[in-house]
């Protein structure tokens, strides 16, 4: 039994000052006032030192594993090593459930990540699935980011869903001229940033990609229907117009990832879709491709969820930046990385909040004198995974 005490507990409704959380086995047993801690004399105590006791972070969109598995364009590390090393890093940033976002591409125009080749994607899918039956630190889940021109791999996607290896599905369309790359000049600059290409070569790639065959609407509906029947949430990616929102919602989509403009983010939320923005966008002060500003959208109350995207440390720091610098309610910011993503992927019956009867995934977050948030303890499934002790000398 553990008692995490002397802290401010982030509950579903509010922040309870000077409270403690009792953990029995892998479950949260009770939330109690600090004055009642002595009633648990035989429990192991974890002192929050006046900091925050938060639910573990749930990251439903991050391709960070790709960078660890393939750190250089010509390098490919062992996938099991990559996952083991990734989870040590992720747990240190408070991420207790990670949806590894693997890209199922027909071809990668940027030609910089060998892990996105179909055979390597499948190897990583299998490696993630195997973690459920091996020693591990955090919950590993798979977010299948399926590019709609990847028609040759649809059957493999279906096999993975039928084998219960997929936990979130998103349909992506990175065709230049729409979505994330609706500005062709941004696409051109991004592509030339990855590859040494002439303007003429880039124009050829743009024309080729604009004319490639894609999944039919009927095929997308079929795949989405299977996902929903398996309890897999379905997301749309880079929504840039209202017609697309209506179309994807007709498939049973419940999540809008990275809406391109404020107008579309507001419309997506009005339609009942859960909206996602990247936490790095908050720290950078805007989108790297000139799209929606996450901080501005949160101020307008049209972003429900923050994800780390490619930078795991961003979740923790975005929460406090949005509160300290932008005046947002701190409790609401915590919900964007805990309960809201749990609801979006239909895991909120088990995780996502500090509530008796839920799994004991919790963090202790303290703050340095300059306000820097520091994670000093991480618990997953009732097991104290890490403690960190900052020092002066």
Coordinates of C-alpha atoms in Angstrom, one line a residue:
X1 CA 0.0 0.0 0.0
X2 CA 1.1 3.5 -0.8
X3 CA 0.0 6.9 0.4
X4 CA 1.0 9.8 -1.8
X5 CA 0.6 12.8 0.5
X6 CA 1.3 16.5 1.2
X7 CA 0.1 17.5 -2.2
X8 CA -2.6 19.1 -4.3
X9 CA -4.6 16.4 -6.0
X10 CA -5.8 16.9 -9.6
X11 CA -9.2 15.2 -9.6
X12 CA -11.7 15.2 -12.4
X13 CA -13.5 18.2 -11.1
X14 CA -10.9 20.4 -9.3
X15 CA -7.6 20.6 -7.6
X16 CA -7.8 19.6 -3.9
X17 CA -5.3 21.4 -1.8
X18 CA -3.5 19.5 1.0
X19 CA -4.9 16.1 0.2
X20 CA -3.5 12.6 -0.3
X21 CA -4.2 9.5 -2.4
X22 CA -4.3 5.9 -1.1
X23 CA -3.2 3.1 -3.4
X24 CA -3.9 -0.5 -2.7
X25 CA -2.5 -3.0 -5.2
X26 CA -2.9 -1.5 -8.7
X27 CA -5.9 0.6 -7.8
X28 CA -6.7 4.0 -6.3
X29 CA -8.5 3.2 -3.0
X30 CA -9.3 6.7 -1.7
X31 CA -8.6 10.4 -1.8
X32 CA -8.2 11.7 1.8
X33 CA -7.4 14.9 3.6
X34 CA -3.8 15.2 4.8
X35 CA -5.0 15.0 8.4
X36 CA -6.0 11.4 7.8
X37 CA -2.7 10.2 6.5
X38 CA -1.6 8.9 10.0
X39 CA -4.5 6.4 9.8
X40 CA -2.4 4.5 7.3
X41 CA 0.6 3.8 9.5
X42 CA 1.8 0.7 7.6
X43 CA 1.6 2.2 4.2
X44 CA 4.7 3.4 2.3
X45 CA 4.6 7.2 2.1
X46 CA 5.5 9.3 -0.9
X47 CA 5.9 12.9 0.0
X48 CA 4.7 15.3 -2.7
X49 CA 6.3 18.2 -0.9
X50 CA 3.4 20.5 -1.6
X51 CA 3.4 19.8 -5.3
X52 CA 0.8 18.4 -7.6
X53 CA -0.5 14.8 -7.6
X54 CA -1.6 14.3 -11.1
X55 CA -3.0 11.4 -13.2
X56 CA -0.4 9.9 -15.6
X57 CA -0.2 11.6 -18.9
X58 CA -1.8 9.8 -21.9
X59 CA -0.2 10.7 -25.2
X60 CA -2.3 9.6 -28.1
X61 CA -0.2 11.0 -31.0
X62 CA 3.6 10.8 -31.0
X63 CA 6.0 9.4 -33.6
X64 CA 8.9 9.7 -31.1
X65 CA 9.6 5.9 -31.4
X66 CA 10.4 6.4 -35.1
X67 CA 13.3 8.7 -34.1
X68 CA 14.7 6.2 -31.6
X69 CA 14.3 3.3 -33.9
X70 CA 15.8 5.2 -36.9
X71 CA 18.0 8.0 -35.5
X72 CA 19.7 8.6 -38.9
X73 CA 18.5 8.2 -42.5
X74 CA 20.6 5.1 -43.0
X75 CA 20.5 3.7 -39.4
X76 CA 18.0 1.2 -38.0
X77 CA 18.3 0.1 -34.4
X78 CA 16.9 -3.0 -32.8
X79 CA 13.2 -2.3 -32.3
X80 CA 13.0 -4.0 -28.9
X81 CA 15.9 -2.0 -27.7
X82 CA 14.2 1.1 -29.1
X83 CA 11.0 0.5 -27.2
X84 CA 12.8 -0.3 -23.9
X85 CA 14.9 2.9 -24.2
X86 CA 11.8 4.9 -25.3
X87 CA 9.8 3.9 -22.2
X88 CA 12.5 4.9 -19.8
X89 CA 12.5 8.4 -21.4
X90 CA 8.7 8.6 -21.6
X91 CA 8.1 7.7 -18.0
X92 CA 10.6 10.4 -17.0
X93 CA 8.3 12.9 -18.8
X94 CA 5.2 11.6 -17.0
X95 CA 3.8 9.7 -20.0
X96 CA 2.3 6.5 -18.5
X97 CA 0.3 5.5 -21.6
X98 CA 1.8 6.0 -25.1
X99 CA 0.1 5.6 -28.4
X100 CA 3.0 5.1 -30.7
X101 CA 2.0 6.7 -33.9
X102 CA 3.4 4.7 -36.8
X103 CA 3.0 6.0 -40.3
X104 CA 1.6 3.5 -42.8
X105 CA 2.8 5.3 -46.0
X106 CA 2.7 4.1 -49.6
X107 CA 5.9 6.0 -50.0
X108 CA 7.6 8.7 -48.1
X109 CA 8.3 11.7 -50.3
X110 CA 10.7 13.1 -47.7
X111 CA 12.6 9.9 -47.9
X112 CA 14.2 10.2 -44.5
X113 CA 12.8 7.5 -42.3
X114 CA 13.4 3.9 -43.2
X115 CA 11.1 2.8 -40.4
X116 CA 8.2 3.9 -42.6
X117 CA 8.9 1.2 -45.1
X118 CA 6.0 -1.4 -44.8
X119 CA 8.1 -4.3 -43.6
X120 CA 9.7 -2.2 -40.8
X121 CA 6.3 -0.8 -39.8
X122 CA 5.0 -4.3 -39.4
X123 CA 8.0 -5.3 -37.3
X124 CA 7.4 -2.3 -35.0
X125 CA 3.6 -3.2 -34.8
X126 CA 4.5 -6.7 -33.6
X127 CA 7.1 -5.4 -31.2
X128 CA 4.6 -3.0 -29.6
X129 CA 2.1 -5.8 -29.3
X130 CA 4.7 -8.1 -27.6
X131 CA 5.2 -5.5 -24.8
X132 CA 1.8 -6.5 -23.4
X133 CA 3.2 -9.9 -22.5
X134 CA 6.7 -8.9 -21.3
X135 CA 8.2 -6.8 -18.5
X136 CA 7.5 -3.1 -19.3
X137 CA 7.3 0.3 -17.6
X138 CA 4.4 2.0 -19.3
X139 CA 1.3 1.1 -21.4
X140 CA 2.3 0.7 -25.0
X141 CA -0.5 1.2 -27.6
X142 CA -0.5 1.5 -31.3
X143 CA -1.9 4.5 -33.2
X144 CA -2.1 3.5 -36.9
X145 CA -1.7 6.6 -39.0
X146 CA -2.9 5.4 -42.4
X147 CA -2.1 7.4 -45.5
X148 CA -5.1 7.0 -47.8
X149 CA -2.9 6.5 -50.9
X150 CA -1.4 3.4 -49.3
X151 CA -4.0 1.1 -51.0
X152 CA -1.6 -1.8 -51.2
X153 CA -1.4 -2.1 -47.4
X154 CA -5.1 -1.8 -46.5
X155 CA -5.5 -5.6 -46.1
X156 CA -2.5 -5.6 -43.7
X157 CA -4.0 -2.9 -41.7
X158 CA -7.2 -4.9 -41.4
X159 CA -5.3 -8.0 -40.3
X160 CA -3.6 -6.0 -37.6
X161 CA -7.0 -4.7 -36.4
X162 CA -8.4 -8.2 -36.4
X163 CA -5.4 -9.3 -34.3
X164 CA -6.1 -6.6 -31.7
X165 CA -2.8 -4.8 -32.5
X166 CA -4.3 -1.4 -33.3
X167 CA -5.7 0.9 -30.6
X168 CA -6.3 4.1 -32.5
X169 CA -6.8 4.6 -36.3
X170 CA -6.4 7.9 -38.2
X171 CA -6.8 8.5 -41.8
X172 CA -4.2 10.9 -43.2
X173 CA -3.8 12.7 -46.5
X174 CA -0.6 14.5 -47.1
X175 CA -1.3 15.3 -50.7
X176 CA 0.4 18.6 -51.5
X177 CA -2.1 21.4 -52.0
X178 CA -4.5 20.6 -49.1
X179 CA -4.4 19.8 -45.4
X180 CA -1.1 20.4 -43.7
X181 CA 0.4 21.3 -47.0
X182 CA -2.3 23.4 -48.5
X183 CA 0.4 26.0 -49.1
X184 CA 2.6 24.5 -51.8
X185 CA 5.4 26.8 -50.9
X186 CA 5.5 25.3 -47.4
X187 CA 5.5 21.8 -48.9
X188 CA 8.4 22.8 -51.2
X189 CA 10.5 24.3 -48.4
X190 CA 9.8 21.3 -46.2
X191 CA 10.7 18.8 -48.9
X192 CA 13.9 20.6 -49.8
X193 CA 14.8 20.8 -46.1
X194 CA 15.0 17.0 -46.1
X195 CA 16.3 16.3 -49.6
X196 CA 18.7 18.1 -51.9
X197 CA 16.3 18.7 -54.7
X198 CA 15.9 21.3 -57.5
X199 CA 12.7 23.3 -57.9
X200 CA 12.0 21.2 -61.0
X201 CA 12.4 17.9 -59.1
X202 CA 10.1 19.2 -56.4
X203 CA 7.5 20.2 -59.0
X204 CA 7.6 16.7 -60.5
X205 CA 7.0 15.1 -57.0
X206 CA 4.1 17.5 -56.4
X207 CA 2.4 16.5 -59.7
X208 CA 3.0 12.8 -59.1
X209 CA 1.6 12.9 -55.6
X210 CA -1.4 14.9 -56.6
X211 CA -2.3 12.3 -59.2
X212 CA -1.8 9.1 -57.1
X213 CA -4.6 6.7 -56.6
X214 CA -6.2 6.8 -53.1
X215 CA -8.7 4.7 -51.1
X216 CA -12.3 5.1 -52.1
X217 CA -14.8 6.6 -49.7
X218 CA -16.5 3.2 -49.6
X219 CA -13.2 1.5 -48.6
X220 CA -12.5 4.0 -45.9
X221 CA -16.0 3.5 -44.6
X222 CA -15.4 -0.3 -44.5
X223 CA -12.1 0.0 -42.6
X224 CA -13.6 2.6 -40.1
X225 CA -16.6 0.3 -39.5
X226 CA -14.3 -2.6 -38.6
X227 CA -12.3 -0.3 -36.3
X228 CA -15.4 0.8 -34.5
X229 CA -16.6 -2.8 -34.1
X230 CA -13.3 -3.5 -32.4
X231 CA -13.6 -0.6 -30.0
X232 CA -11.0 1.4 -31.8
X233 CA -11.5 5.1 -32.0
X234 CA -11.1 6.7 -35.4
X235 CA -9.5 10.0 -36.1
X236 CA -9.2 12.4 -39.0
X237 CA -6.0 14.3 -39.7
X238 CA -5.3 17.9 -40.8
X239 CA -8.9 18.8 -41.3
X240 CA -9.0 21.9 -43.5
X241 CA -12.6 22.4 -44.5
X242 CA -16.1 21.8 -43.3
X243 CA -17.0 19.3 -46.0
X244 CA -14.2 17.1 -44.9
X245 CA -15.4 17.3 -41.3
X246 CA -18.9 16.1 -42.3
X247 CA -17.4 13.4 -44.5
X248 CA -15.1 11.9 -41.8
X249 CA -17.8 12.2 -39.2
X250 CA -20.0 10.1 -41.4
X251 CA -17.4 7.3 -41.1
X252 CA -17.8 7.3 -37.3
X253 CA -14.8 9.5 -36.7
X254 CA -14.8 11.0 -33.3
X255 CA -11.4 12.8 -33.2
X256 CA -10.0 15.7 -35.3
X257 CA -6.2 15.8 -35.2
X258 CA -4.5 19.1 -35.9
X259 CA -7.3 21.1 -37.5
X260 CA -5.6 23.5 -39.8
X261 CA -7.4 26.8 -38.9
X262 CA -9.3 28.3 -35.9
X263 CA -12.5 28.2 -38.0
X264 CA -12.2 24.4 -38.6
X265 CA -11.2 23.7 -35.0
X266 CA -14.3 25.5 -33.7
X267 CA -16.5 23.7 -36.2
X268 CA -15.0 20.3 -35.3
X269 CA -15.7 20.9 -31.7
X270 CA -19.2 22.1 -32.4
X271 CA -19.8 18.9 -34.3
X272 CA -18.8 16.9 -31.2
X273 CA -15.3 15.8 -32.4
X274 CA -12.5 15.8 -29.9
X275 CA -9.8 18.2 -31.2
X276 CA -6.1 17.7 -30.8
X277 CA -3.1 20.0 -31.0
X278 CA 0.6 19.5 -30.5
X279 CA 2.2 20.6 -27.2
X280 CA 5.4 21.6 -29.1
X281 CA 3.2 24.1 -30.9
X282 CA 2.5 25.7 -27.6
X283 CA 6.2 25.9 -26.6
X284 CA 7.3 27.2 -30.0
X285 CA 4.6 29.8 -30.1
X286 CA 2.9 28.4 -33.2
X287 CA 2.8 25.7 -35.9
X288 CA 6.1 24.9 -37.7
X289 CA 4.1 24.8 -41.0
X290 CA 2.2 28.1 -40.4
X291 CA -1.1 26.5 -39.4
X292 CA -3.2 26.8 -36.3
X293 CA -1.6 28.2 -33.1
X294 CA -2.4 25.8 -30.3
X295 CA -2.2 28.4 -27.6
X296 CA -4.6 30.7 -29.4
X297 CA -7.0 27.8 -30.1
X298 CA -7.0 26.8 -26.4
X299 CA -7.8 30.4 -25.5
X300 CA -10.8 30.1 -27.8
X301 CA -11.8 26.8 -26.1
X302 CA -11.6 24.7 -29.3
X303 CA -8.8 22.3 -28.4
X304 CA -9.6 19.4 -26.1
X305 CA -6.4 17.4 -26.1
X306 CA -2.6 18.0 -26.3
X307 CA -0.2 15.4 -27.6
X308 CA 3.6 15.4 -27.6
X309 CA 3.7 14.8 -31.4
X310 CA 7.5 14.4 -31.6
X311 CA 8.8 16.0 -28.3
X312 CA 7.8 14.0 -25.1
X313 CA 8.9 16.8 -22.7
X314 CA 6.4 19.2 -24.2
X315 CA 3.3 17.9 -22.4
X316 CA 4.5 18.8 -18.9
X317 CA 5.8 22.2 -19.9
X318 CA 2.9 23.1 -22.1
X319 CA 0.5 22.6 -19.2
X320 CA 2.3 25.2 -17.0
X321 CA 3.1 27.6 -19.9
X322 CA -0.6 27.7 -20.8
X323 CA -1.5 28.5 -17.2
X324 CA 1.4 30.7 -16.2
X325 CA 1.9 32.7 -19.4
X326 CA -1.5 32.6 -21.1
X327 CA -3.9 32.7 -18.0
X328 CA -5.6 29.4 -18.7
X329 CA -7.1 27.4 -15.8
X330 CA -4.4 24.9 -14.6
X331 CA -6.9 22.2 -13.9
X332 CA -8.3 22.4 -17.4
X333 CA -4.8 22.2 -18.8
X334 CA -4.2 19.0 -16.9
X335 CA -7.4 17.5 -18.3
X336 CA -6.0 18.0 -21.8
X337 CA -3.3 15.4 -21.2
X338 CA -5.1 13.1 -18.8
X339 CA -8.9 12.6 -18.8
X340 CA -9.7 14.1 -22.2
X341 CA -7.4 11.8 -24.2
X342 CA -8.5 8.8 -22.1
X343 CA -12.1 9.6 -23.1
X344 CA -11.1 10.0 -26.7
X345 CA -9.6 6.5 -26.9
X346 CA -12.3 5.0 -24.7
X347 CA -10.0 4.2 -21.8
X348 CA -11.5 6.5 -19.2
X349 CA -13.1 3.7 -17.4
X350 CA -9.7 2.6 -16.2
X351 CA -7.3 5.5 -16.5
X352 CA -7.1 9.2 -17.0
X353 CA -8.1 10.5 -13.6
X354 CA -7.5 10.1 -9.9
X355 CA -10.6 8.4 -8.7
X356 CA -11.3 5.5 -6.4
X357 CA -11.6 2.3 -8.5
X358 CA -9.3 3.4 -11.3
X359 CA -5.8 2.2 -12.1
X360 CA -3.2 3.9 -10.0
X361 CA -1.3 5.9 -12.7
X362 CA 0.0 9.0 -11.0
X363 CA 2.7 11.6 -11.0
X364 CA 4.2 14.0 -8.4
X365 CA 5.1 17.3 -10.0
X366 CA 7.0 19.9 -8.0
X367 CA 8.2 23.3 -9.1
X368 CA 11.7 24.8 -8.8
X369 CA 12.1 28.3 -7.4
X370 CA 12.0 29.7 -11.0
X371 CA 8.7 27.9 -11.6
X372 CA 10.2 25.1 -13.7
X373 CA 8.0 22.0 -13.3
X374 CA 9.9 18.9 -12.2
X375 CA 8.6 15.4 -12.2
X376 CA 9.7 13.7 -8.9
X377 CA 7.7 10.5 -8.9
X378 CA 5.9 8.3 -11.4
X379 CA 3.5 5.5 -10.6
X380 CA 2.0 3.1 -13.1
X381 CA -0.6 0.5 -12.2
X382 CA 0.2 1.0 -8.5
X383 CA 4.0 0.4 -9.0
X384 CA 6.3 3.2 -8.1
X385 CA 8.4 3.3 -11.3
X386 CA 10.7 6.3 -10.8
X387 CA 11.6 8.8 -8.2
X388 CA 13.8 11.8 -8.9
X389 CA 15.7 13.8 -6.3
X390 CA 16.9 17.3 -7.4
X391 CA 19.9 18.5 -5.4
X392 CA 21.8 21.8 -4.7
X393 CA 25.4 20.4 -4.5

